[in-house]
């Protein structure tokens, strides 16, 4: 597996593995299948694994610990903090506001270290920027954890470029993480330019459009009643139907190129820059294997342009988040 740098401190596989769906958001979890997928990922040379205390909550960090403990020295484990969690609830319902106060940062880092069963968190992200706490205070607390050897590198999720710069001035940020895919291009321009300028990485989440850009999901009935995607505007019956013809074009181009639709969508993301390391979520080994192989799909500049124009985000109906979740992104 090819490797890429996330800032000066981390070298990771060109494609990581998003672990969220194994315990959270998408329903239908199967722990044994997830563990087999995590082990296969290590075998294939995947070294970046993405989790968060909020996934479950907690269950995903515990699962990652269980599966990856034997491979601790080979893997980079990224986790996130920053939601206030109501542990009497499950899944996204447990997220009840934001909390990036320095004391809370320290507290949740200790708890994540225990759940992950590690001495050091390789990459520690703030999950969402907390408007109540100056970013300097939060990153100051994160930097103290680095000094104490409890955290190796820092990240920010869904942060705008001004916040990334202010944070980076306190302590080097290795990688901002935000949604980025053919149908979600918000990071293009300011955010990606800032990462290039600062010489840091960028980690696209949901690079397969939460599964829609694989061509395998056509209507809300294709996933369970509890699936978080049912709450997202793009996954309404109406919007999925409106967006189907765009995915058909992607499928057609993938067929011509002899790759799967998911691989073409992922290859487009991978080819946006050598500082970019997507973390597609996959619970099934067959999906993981396809996604890993996407790192070797070559796209010519004209193919990248055709794809980018053909699937321009303004052609897709529906927003990526509803208003409440959108208001938590720092834009
Ligand atoms: N920072 C944040 O706020 C944030 C938000 C969302 C996600 N994330 C992170 O980003 C990771 C990835 O995002 P995501 O899981 O939301 O979306 P995604 O990677 O765009 O898509 C995942 C979906 O695509 C399916 N899939 C994966 N590979 C496939 C393939 N080759 N063919 C067909 N279907 C395939 C998966 O199915 P199976 O699972 O059934 O294999 C799953 O339903 C998460 O796991 C999480 O770690 C971060």
PDB file of N, CA, C and O in Angstrom, residues 140-205:
ATOM      1  N   UNK A 140      -4.423  24.556  23.119  1.00  0.00           N
ATOM      2  CA  UNK A 140      -3.435  24.634  24.206  1.00  0.00           C
ATOM      3  C   UNK A 140      -3.507  23.381  25.074  1.00  0.00           C
ATOM      4  O   UNK A 140      -2.490  22.770  25.415  1.00  0.00           O
ATOM      5  N   UNK A 141      -4.734  22.971  25.405  1.00  0.00           N
ATOM      6  CA  UNK A 141      -4.911  21.761  26.224  1.00  0.00           C
ATOM      7  C   UNK A 141      -4.482  20.518  25.445  1.00  0.00           C
ATOM      8  O   UNK A 141      -3.867  19.593  26.003  1.00  0.00           O
ATOM      9  N   UNK A 142      -4.781  20.489  24.142  1.00  0.00           N
ATOM     10  CA  UNK A 142      -4.360  19.346  23.316  1.00  0.00           C
ATOM     11  C   UNK A 142      -2.825  19.293  23.241  1.00  0.00           C
ATOM     12  O   UNK A 142      -2.214  18.221  23.306  1.00  0.00           O
ATOM     13  N   UNK A 143      -2.203  20.475  23.133  1.00  0.00           N
ATOM     14  CA  UNK A 143      -0.741  20.543  23.048  1.00  0.00           C
ATOM     15  C   UNK A 143      -0.102  20.059  24.352  1.00  0.00           C
ATOM     16  O   UNK A 143       0.956  19.417  24.333  1.00  0.00           O
ATOM     17  N   UNK A 144      -0.746  20.344  25.492  1.00  0.00           N
ATOM     18  CA  UNK A 144      -0.222  19.844  26.780  1.00  0.00           C
ATOM     19  C   UNK A 144      -0.200  18.312  26.775  1.00  0.00           C
ATOM     20  O   UNK A 144       0.723  17.688  27.297  1.00  0.00           O
ATOM     21  N   UNK A 145      -1.239  17.719  26.176  1.00  0.00           N
ATOM     22  CA  UNK A 145      -1.285  16.248  26.117  1.00  0.00           C
ATOM     23  C   UNK A 145      -0.138  15.704  25.251  1.00  0.00           C
ATOM     24  O   UNK A 145       0.407  14.635  25.531  1.00  0.00           O
ATOM     25  N   UNK A 146       0.219  16.467  24.215  1.00  0.00           N
ATOM     26  CA  UNK A 146       1.376  16.055  23.388  1.00  0.00           C
ATOM     27  C   UNK A 146       2.644  16.109  24.240  1.00  0.00           C
ATOM     28  O   UNK A 146       3.436  15.154  24.266  1.00  0.00           O
ATOM     29  N   UNK A 147       2.794  17.218  24.977  1.00  0.00           N
ATOM     30  CA  UNK A 147       4.004  17.375  25.829  1.00  0.00           C
ATOM     31  C   UNK A 147       4.109  16.229  26.835  1.00  0.00           C
ATOM     32  O   UNK A 147       5.194  15.759  27.148  1.00  0.00           O
ATOM     33  N   UNK A 148       2.964  15.790  27.327  1.00  0.00           N
ATOM     34  CA  UNK A 148       2.959  14.712  28.339  1.00  0.00           C
ATOM     35  C   UNK A 148       3.092  13.328  27.716  1.00  0.00           C
ATOM     36  O   UNK A 148       3.077  12.317  28.415  1.00  0.00           O
ATOM     37  N   UNK A 149       3.159  13.260  26.372  1.00  0.00           N
ATOM     38  CA  UNK A 149       3.328  11.963  25.705  1.00  0.00           C
ATOM     39  C   UNK A 149       2.040  11.164  25.593  1.00  0.00           C
ATOM     40  O   UNK A 149       2.067   9.973  25.281  1.00  0.00           O
ATOM     41  N   UNK A 150       0.891  11.829  25.816  1.00  0.00           N
ATOM     42  CA  UNK A 150      -0.380  11.094  25.756  1.00  0.00           C
ATOM     43  C   UNK A 150      -1.018  11.156  24.362  1.00  0.00           C
ATOM     44  O   UNK A 150      -1.946  10.410  24.050  1.00  0.00           O
ATOM     45  N   UNK A 151      -0.559  12.105  23.569  1.00  0.00           N
ATOM     46  CA  UNK A 151      -1.078  12.299  22.214  1.00  0.00           C
ATOM     47  C   UNK A 151       0.117  12.563  21.308  1.00  0.00           C
ATOM     48  O   UNK A 151       1.073  13.219  21.716  1.00  0.00           O
ATOM     49  N   UNK A 152       0.064  11.991  20.085  1.00  0.00           N
ATOM     50  CA  UNK A 152       1.192  12.182  19.168  1.00  0.00           C
ATOM     51  C   UNK A 152       0.969  13.372  18.228  1.00  0.00           C
ATOM     52  O   UNK A 152       1.878  14.153  18.015  1.00  0.00           O
ATOM     53  N   UNK A 153      -0.219  13.476  17.635  1.00  0.00           N
ATOM     54  CA  UNK A 153      -0.465  14.534  16.642  1.00  0.00           C
ATOM     55  C   UNK A 153      -1.895  15.037  16.781  1.00  0.00           C
ATOM     56  O   UNK A 153      -2.767  14.330  17.297  1.00  0.00           O
ATOM     57  N   UNK A 154      -2.113  16.276  16.295  1.00  0.00           N
ATOM     58  CA  UNK A 154      -3.425  16.919  16.496  1.00  0.00           C
ATOM     59  C   UNK A 154      -4.188  17.117  15.185  1.00  0.00           C
ATOM     60  O   UNK A 154      -3.594  17.375  14.138  1.00  0.00           O
ATOM     61  N   UNK A 155      -5.511  17.039  15.294  1.00  0.00           N
ATOM     62  CA  UNK A 155      -6.373  17.309  14.145  1.00  0.00           C
ATOM     63  C   UNK A 155      -7.610  18.090  14.561  1.00  0.00           C
ATOM     64  O   UNK A 155      -7.908  18.222  15.756  1.00  0.00           O
ATOM     65  N   UNK A 156      -8.319  18.611  13.566  1.00  0.00           N
ATOM     66  CA  UNK A 156      -9.572  19.351  13.796  1.00  0.00           C
ATOM     67  C   UNK A 156     -10.569  18.846  12.775  1.00  0.00           C
ATOM     68  O   UNK A 156     -10.210  18.681  11.606  1.00  0.00           O
ATOM     69  N   UNK A 157     -11.800  18.611  13.194  1.00  0.00           N
ATOM     70  CA  UNK A 157     -12.795  18.133  12.242  1.00  0.00           C
ATOM     71  C   UNK A 157     -13.810  19.239  11.957  1.00  0.00           C
ATOM     72  O   UNK A 157     -14.298  19.884  12.888  1.00  0.00           O
ATOM     73  N   UNK A 158     -14.106  19.422  10.667  1.00  0.00           N
ATOM     74  CA  UNK A 158     -15.074  20.438  10.208  1.00  0.00           C
ATOM     75  C   UNK A 158     -14.690  21.852  10.655  1.00  0.00           C
ATOM     76  O   UNK A 158     -15.570  22.660  10.994  1.00  0.00           O
ATOM     77  N   UNK A 159     -13.395  22.136  10.650  1.00  0.00           N
ATOM     78  CA  UNK A 159     -12.949  23.497  10.988  1.00  0.00           C
ATOM     79  C   UNK A 159     -12.739  24.292   9.702  1.00  0.00           C
ATOM     80  O   UNK A 159     -12.263  23.748   8.697  1.00  0.00           O
ATOM     81  N   UNK A 160     -13.067  25.564   9.745  1.00  0.00           N
ATOM     82  CA  UNK A 160     -12.801  26.457   8.616  1.00  0.00           C
ATOM     83  C   UNK A 160     -11.332  26.866   8.602  1.00  0.00           C
ATOM     84  O   UNK A 160     -10.581  26.594   9.551  1.00  0.00           O
ATOM     85  N   UNK A 161     -10.927  27.562   7.529  1.00  0.00           N
ATOM     86  CA  UNK A 161      -9.492  27.835   7.373  1.00  0.00           C
ATOM     87  C   UNK A 161      -8.965  28.814   8.435  1.00  0.00           C
ATOM     88  O   UNK A 161      -7.825  28.678   8.883  1.00  0.00           O
ATOM     89  N   UNK A 162      -9.785  29.779   8.871  1.00  0.00           N
ATOM     90  CA  UNK A 162      -9.296  30.738   9.879  1.00  0.00           C
ATOM     91  C   UNK A 162      -8.989  30.004  11.192  1.00  0.00           C
ATOM     92  O   UNK A 162      -7.966  30.263  11.839  1.00  0.00           O
ATOM     93  N   UNK A 163      -9.858  29.073  11.572  1.00  0.00           N
ATOM     94  CA  UNK A 163      -9.630  28.293  12.799  1.00  0.00           C
ATOM     95  C   UNK A 163      -8.399  27.399  12.639  1.00  0.00           C
ATOM     96  O   UNK A 163      -7.581  27.264  13.555  1.00  0.00           O
ATOM     97  N   UNK A 164      -8.254  26.797  11.464  1.00  0.00           N
ATOM     98  CA  UNK A 164      -7.081  25.923  11.245  1.00  0.00           C
ATOM     99  C   UNK A 164      -5.799  26.744  11.444  1.00  0.00           C
ATOM    100  O   UNK A 164      -4.868  26.318  12.125  1.00  0.00           O
ATOM    101  N   UNK A 165      -5.789  27.947  10.885  1.00  0.00           N
ATOM    102  CA  UNK A 165      -4.578  28.798  11.023  1.00  0.00           C
ATOM    103  C   UNK A 165      -4.342  29.195  12.482  1.00  0.00           C
ATOM    104  O   UNK A 165      -3.215  29.153  12.961  1.00  0.00           O
ATOM    105  N   UNK A 166      -5.395  29.591  13.177  1.00  0.00           N
ATOM    106  CA  UNK A 166      -5.220  29.988  14.594  1.00  0.00           C
ATOM    107  C   UNK A 166      -4.748  28.798  15.426  1.00  0.00           C
ATOM    108  O   UNK A 166      -3.868  28.930  16.282  1.00  0.00           O
ATOM    109  N   UNK A 167      -5.309  27.626  15.163  1.00  0.00           N
ATOM    110  CA  UNK A 167      -4.911  26.428  15.908  1.00  0.00           C
ATOM    111  C   UNK A 167      -3.453  26.086  15.618  1.00  0.00           C
ATOM    112  O   UNK A 167      -2.668  25.787  16.523  1.00  0.00           O
ATOM    113  N   UNK A 168      -3.103  26.159  14.336  1.00  0.00           N
ATOM    114  CA  UNK A 168      -1.749  25.780  13.904  1.00  0.00           C
ATOM    115  C   UNK A 168      -0.692  26.709  14.497  1.00  0.00           C
ATOM    116  O   UNK A 168       0.457  26.313  14.685  1.00  0.00           O
ATOM    117  N   UNK A 169      -1.108  27.929  14.811  1.00  0.00           N
ATOM    118  CA  UNK A 169      -0.172  28.885  15.427  1.00  0.00           C
ATOM    119  C   UNK A 169       0.127  28.495  16.882  1.00  0.00           C
ATOM    120  O   UNK A 169       1.178  28.841  17.415  1.00  0.00           O
ATOM    121  N   UNK A 170      -0.791  27.754  17.504  1.00  0.00           N
ATOM    122  CA  UNK A 170      -0.582  27.320  18.899  1.00  0.00           C
ATOM    123  C   UNK A 170       0.259  26.041  18.923  1.00  0.00           C
ATOM    124  O   UNK A 170       1.190  25.895  19.705  1.00  0.00           O
ATOM    125  N   UNK A 171      -0.125  25.108  18.042  1.00  0.00           N
ATOM    126  CA  UNK A 171       0.603  23.834  17.946  1.00  0.00           C
ATOM    127  C   UNK A 171       0.357  23.275  16.547  1.00  0.00           C
ATOM    128  O   UNK A 171      -0.776  23.339  16.071  1.00  0.00           O
ATOM    129  N   UNK A 172       1.386  22.699  15.892  1.00  0.00           N
ATOM    130  CA  UNK A 172       1.162  22.177  14.536  1.00  0.00           C
ATOM    131  C   UNK A 172      -0.036  21.224  14.480  1.00  0.00           C
ATOM    132  O   UNK A 172      -0.170  20.331  15.311  1.00  0.00           O
ATOM    133  N   UNK A 173      -0.886  21.482  13.508  1.00  0.00           N
ATOM    134  CA  UNK A 173      -2.034  20.605  13.241  1.00  0.00           C
ATOM    135  C   UNK A 173      -1.592  19.657  12.130  1.00  0.00           C
ATOM    136  O   UNK A 173      -1.087  20.104  11.095  1.00  0.00           O
ATOM    137  N   UNK A 174      -1.782  18.357  12.319  1.00  0.00           N
ATOM    138  CA  UNK A 174      -1.350  17.395  11.294  1.00  0.00           C
ATOM    139  C   UNK A 174      -2.373  17.259  10.186  1.00  0.00           C
ATOM    140  O   UNK A 174      -2.013  17.116   9.017  1.00  0.00           O
ATOM    141  N   UNK A 175      -3.660  17.276  10.575  1.00  0.00           N
ATOM    142  CA  UNK A 175      -4.675  17.047   9.551  1.00  0.00           C
ATOM    143  C   UNK A 175      -6.045  17.551   9.961  1.00  0.00           C
ATOM    144  O   UNK A 175      -6.629  17.017  10.902  1.00  0.00           O
ATOM    145  N   UNK A 176      -6.566  18.535   9.249  1.00  0.00           N
ATOM    146  CA  UNK A 176      -8.013  18.776   9.348  1.00  0.00           C
ATOM    147  C   UNK A 176      -8.750  17.607   8.705  1.00  0.00           C
ATOM    148  O   UNK A 176      -8.203  16.953   7.807  1.00  0.00           O
ATOM    149  N   UNK A 177      -9.956  17.331   9.192  1.00  0.00           N
ATOM    150  CA  UNK A 177     -10.809  16.281   8.620  1.00  0.00           C
ATOM    151  C   UNK A 177     -12.161  16.904   8.326  1.00  0.00           C
ATOM    152  O   UNK A 177     -12.722  17.586   9.190  1.00  0.00           O
ATOM    153  N   UNK A 178     -12.664  16.739   7.107  1.00  0.00           N
ATOM    154  CA  UNK A 178     -14.001  17.251   6.764  1.00  0.00           C
ATOM    155  C   UNK A 178     -14.610  16.356   5.704  1.00  0.00           C
ATOM    156  O   UNK A 178     -13.895  15.609   5.040  1.00  0.00           O
ATOM    157  N   UNK A 179     -15.919  16.495   5.544  1.00  0.00           N
ATOM    158  CA  UNK A 179     -16.564  15.730   4.469  1.00  0.00           C
ATOM    159  C   UNK A 179     -16.043  16.242   3.127  1.00  0.00           C
ATOM    160  O   UNK A 179     -16.017  17.450   2.883  1.00  0.00           O
ATOM    161  N   UNK A 180     -15.629  15.311   2.275  1.00  0.00           N
ATOM    162  CA  UNK A 180     -15.122  15.700   0.950  1.00  0.00           C
ATOM    163  C   UNK A 180     -15.303  14.518   0.000  1.00  0.00           C
ATOM    164  O   UNK A 180     -14.834  13.409   0.262  1.00  0.00           O
ATOM    165  N   UNK A 181     -15.998  14.776  -1.090  1.00  0.00           N
ATOM    166  CA  UNK A 181     -16.248  13.737  -2.092  1.00  0.00           C
ATOM    167  C   UNK A 181     -16.751  14.453  -3.332  1.00  0.00           C
ATOM    168  O   UNK A 181     -16.918  15.676  -3.334  1.00  0.00           O
ATOM    169  N   UNK A 182     -17.050  13.674  -4.372  1.00  0.00           N
ATOM    170  CA  UNK A 182     -17.557  14.300  -5.594  1.00  0.00           C
ATOM    171  C   UNK A 182     -18.759  15.205  -5.323  1.00  0.00           C
ATOM    172  O   UNK A 182     -18.868  16.284  -5.889  1.00  0.00           O
ATOM    173  N   UNK A 183     -19.649  14.777  -4.414  1.00  0.00           N
ATOM    174  CA  UNK A 183     -20.862  15.592  -4.223  1.00  0.00           C
ATOM    175  C   UNK A 183     -20.747  16.595  -3.079  1.00  0.00           C
ATOM    176  O   UNK A 183     -21.687  17.337  -2.824  1.00  0.00           O
ATOM    177  N   UNK A 184     -19.642  16.603  -2.364  1.00  0.00           N
ATOM    178  CA  UNK A 184     -19.426  17.566  -1.266  1.00  0.00           C
ATOM    179  C   UNK A 184     -18.051  18.183  -1.427  1.00  0.00           C
ATOM    180  O   UNK A 184     -17.042  17.570  -1.077  1.00  0.00           O
ATOM    181  N   UNK A 185     -17.989  19.373  -2.001  1.00  0.00           N
ATOM    182  CA  UNK A 185     -16.680  19.947  -2.305  1.00  0.00           C
ATOM    183  C   UNK A 185     -16.344  21.155  -1.432  1.00  0.00           C
ATOM    184  O   UNK A 185     -15.452  21.931  -1.767  1.00  0.00           O
ATOM    185  N   UNK A 186     -17.093  21.343  -0.330  1.00  0.00           N
ATOM    186  CA  UNK A 186     -16.887  22.534   0.511  1.00  0.00           C
ATOM    187  C   UNK A 186     -15.414  22.826   0.830  1.00  0.00           C
ATOM    188  O   UNK A 186     -15.026  23.986   0.910  1.00  0.00           O
ATOM    189  N   UNK A 187     -14.580  21.796   1.080  1.00  0.00           N
ATOM    190  CA  UNK A 187     -13.191  22.123   1.462  1.00  0.00           C
ATOM    191  C   UNK A 187     -12.366  22.725   0.331  1.00  0.00           C
ATOM    192  O   UNK A 187     -11.289  23.284   0.590  1.00  0.00           O
ATOM    193  N   UNK A 188     -12.847  22.593  -0.932  1.00  0.00           N
ATOM    194  CA  UNK A 188     -12.044  23.127  -2.044  1.00  0.00           C
ATOM    195  C   UNK A 188     -11.905  24.630  -1.897  1.00  0.00           C
ATOM    196  O   UNK A 188     -12.790  25.306  -1.367  1.00  0.00           O
ATOM    197  N   UNK A 189     -10.787  25.147  -2.362  1.00  0.00           N
ATOM    198  CA  UNK A 189     -10.521  26.574  -2.158  1.00  0.00           C
ATOM    199  C   UNK A 189      -9.819  26.750  -0.829  1.00  0.00           C
ATOM    200  O   UNK A 189      -8.816  26.084  -0.565  1.00  0.00           O
ATOM    201  N   UNK A 190     -10.418  27.564   0.047  1.00  0.00           N
ATOM    202  CA  UNK A 190      -9.716  27.998   1.269  1.00  0.00           C
ATOM    203  C   UNK A 190      -9.105  26.879   2.114  1.00  0.00           C
ATOM    204  O   UNK A 190      -7.958  26.969   2.535  1.00  0.00           O
ATOM    205  N   UNK A 191      -9.892  25.832   2.389  1.00  0.00           N
ATOM    206  CA  UNK A 191      -9.400  24.818   3.348  1.00  0.00           C
ATOM    207  C   UNK A 191      -8.250  24.001   2.738  1.00  0.00           C
ATOM    208  O   UNK A 191      -7.174  23.872   3.336  1.00  0.00           O
ATOM    209  N   UNK A 192      -8.461  23.486   1.520  1.00  0.00           N
ATOM    210  CA  UNK A 192      -7.380  22.696   0.910  1.00  0.00           C
ATOM    211  C   UNK A 192      -6.162  23.582   0.635  1.00  0.00           C
ATOM    212  O   UNK A 192      -5.016  23.148   0.828  1.00  0.00           O
ATOM    213  N   UNK A 193      -6.392  24.820   0.240  1.00  0.00           N
ATOM    214  CA  UNK A 193      -5.257  25.737  -0.004  1.00  0.00           C
ATOM    215  C   UNK A 193      -4.474  25.970   1.289  1.00  0.00           C
ATOM    216  O   UNK A 193      -3.240  26.037   1.286  1.00  0.00           O
ATOM    217  N   UNK A 194      -5.200  26.106   2.399  1.00  0.00           N
ATOM    218  CA  UNK A 194      -4.538  26.315   3.695  1.00  0.00           C
ATOM    219  C   UNK A 194      -3.686  25.099   4.056  1.00  0.00           C
ATOM    220  O   UNK A 194      -2.548  25.238   4.516  1.00  0.00           O
ATOM    221  N   UNK A 195      -4.223  23.905   3.840  1.00  0.00           N
ATOM    222  CA  UNK A 195      -3.456  22.680   4.151  1.00  0.00           C
ATOM    223  C   UNK A 195      -2.187  22.620   3.300  1.00  0.00           C
ATOM    224  O   UNK A 195      -1.105  22.319   3.807  1.00  0.00           O
ATOM    225  N   UNK A 196      -2.336  22.915   2.010  1.00  0.00           N
ATOM    226  CA  UNK A 196      -1.157  22.912   1.111  1.00  0.00           C
ATOM    227  C   UNK A 196      -0.124  23.907   1.612  1.00  0.00           C
ATOM    228  O   UNK A 196       1.051  23.601   1.742  1.00  0.00           O
ATOM    229  N   UNK A 197      -0.596  25.128   1.914  1.00  0.00           N
ATOM    230  CA  UNK A 197       0.325  26.193   2.343  1.00  0.00           C
ATOM    231  C   UNK A 197       1.031  25.827   3.653  1.00  0.00           C
ATOM    232  O   UNK A 197       2.235  26.071   3.798  1.00  0.00           O
ATOM    233  N   UNK A 198       0.308  25.233   4.583  1.00  0.00           N
ATOM    234  CA  UNK A 198       0.904  24.904   5.886  1.00  0.00           C
ATOM    235  C   UNK A 198       1.695  23.591   5.846  1.00  0.00           C
ATOM    236  O   UNK A 198       2.343  23.226   6.824  1.00  0.00           O
ATOM    237  N   UNK A 199       1.611  22.880   4.714  1.00  0.00           N
ATOM    238  CA  UNK A 199       2.347  21.613   4.584  1.00  0.00           C
ATOM    239  C   UNK A 199       1.783  20.531   5.490  1.00  0.00           C
ATOM    240  O   UNK A 199       2.522  19.708   6.035  1.00  0.00           O
ATOM    241  N   UNK A 200       0.442  20.535   5.640  1.00  0.00           N
ATOM    242  CA  UNK A 200      -0.187  19.539   6.510  1.00  0.00           C
ATOM    243  C   UNK A 200      -1.109  18.643   5.671  1.00  0.00           C
ATOM    244  O   UNK A 200      -1.291  18.873   4.476  1.00  0.00           O
ATOM    245  N   UNK A 201      -1.647  17.625   6.297  1.00  0.00           N
ATOM    246  CA  UNK A 201      -2.510  16.703   5.568  1.00  0.00           C
ATOM    247  C   UNK A 201      -3.960  17.163   5.553  1.00  0.00           C
ATOM    248  O   UNK A 201      -4.310  18.211   6.120  1.00  0.00           O
ATOM    249  N   UNK A 202      -4.788  16.377   4.877  1.00  0.00           N
ATOM    250  CA  UNK A 202      -6.236  16.607   4.898  1.00  0.00           C
ATOM    251  C   UNK A 202      -6.904  15.231   4.795  1.00  0.00           C
ATOM    252  O   UNK A 202      -6.538  14.427   3.945  1.00  0.00           O
ATOM    253  N   UNK A 203      -7.870  14.997   5.688  1.00  0.00           N
ATOM    254  CA  UNK A 203      -8.535  13.688   5.736  1.00  0.00           C
ATOM    255  C   UNK A 203     -10.010  13.837   5.359  1.00  0.00           C
ATOM    256  O   UNK A 203     -10.796  14.366   6.148  1.00  0.00           O
ATOM    257  N   UNK A 204     -10.386  13.405   4.142  1.00  0.00           N
ATOM    258  CA  UNK A 204     -11.799  13.473   3.754  1.00  0.00           C
ATOM    259  C   UNK A 204     -12.611  12.387   4.440  1.00  0.00           C
ATOM    260  O   UNK A 204     -12.267  11.211   4.350  1.00  0.00           O
ATOM    261  N   UNK A 205     -13.687  12.792   5.123  1.00  0.00           N
ATOM    262  CA  UNK A 205     -14.608  11.758   5.642  1.00  0.00           C
ATOM    263  C   UNK A 205     -15.784  11.606   4.690  1.00  0.00           C
ATOM    264  O   UNK A 205     -16.019  12.463   3.827  1.00  0.00           O
TER     265      UNK A 205
END
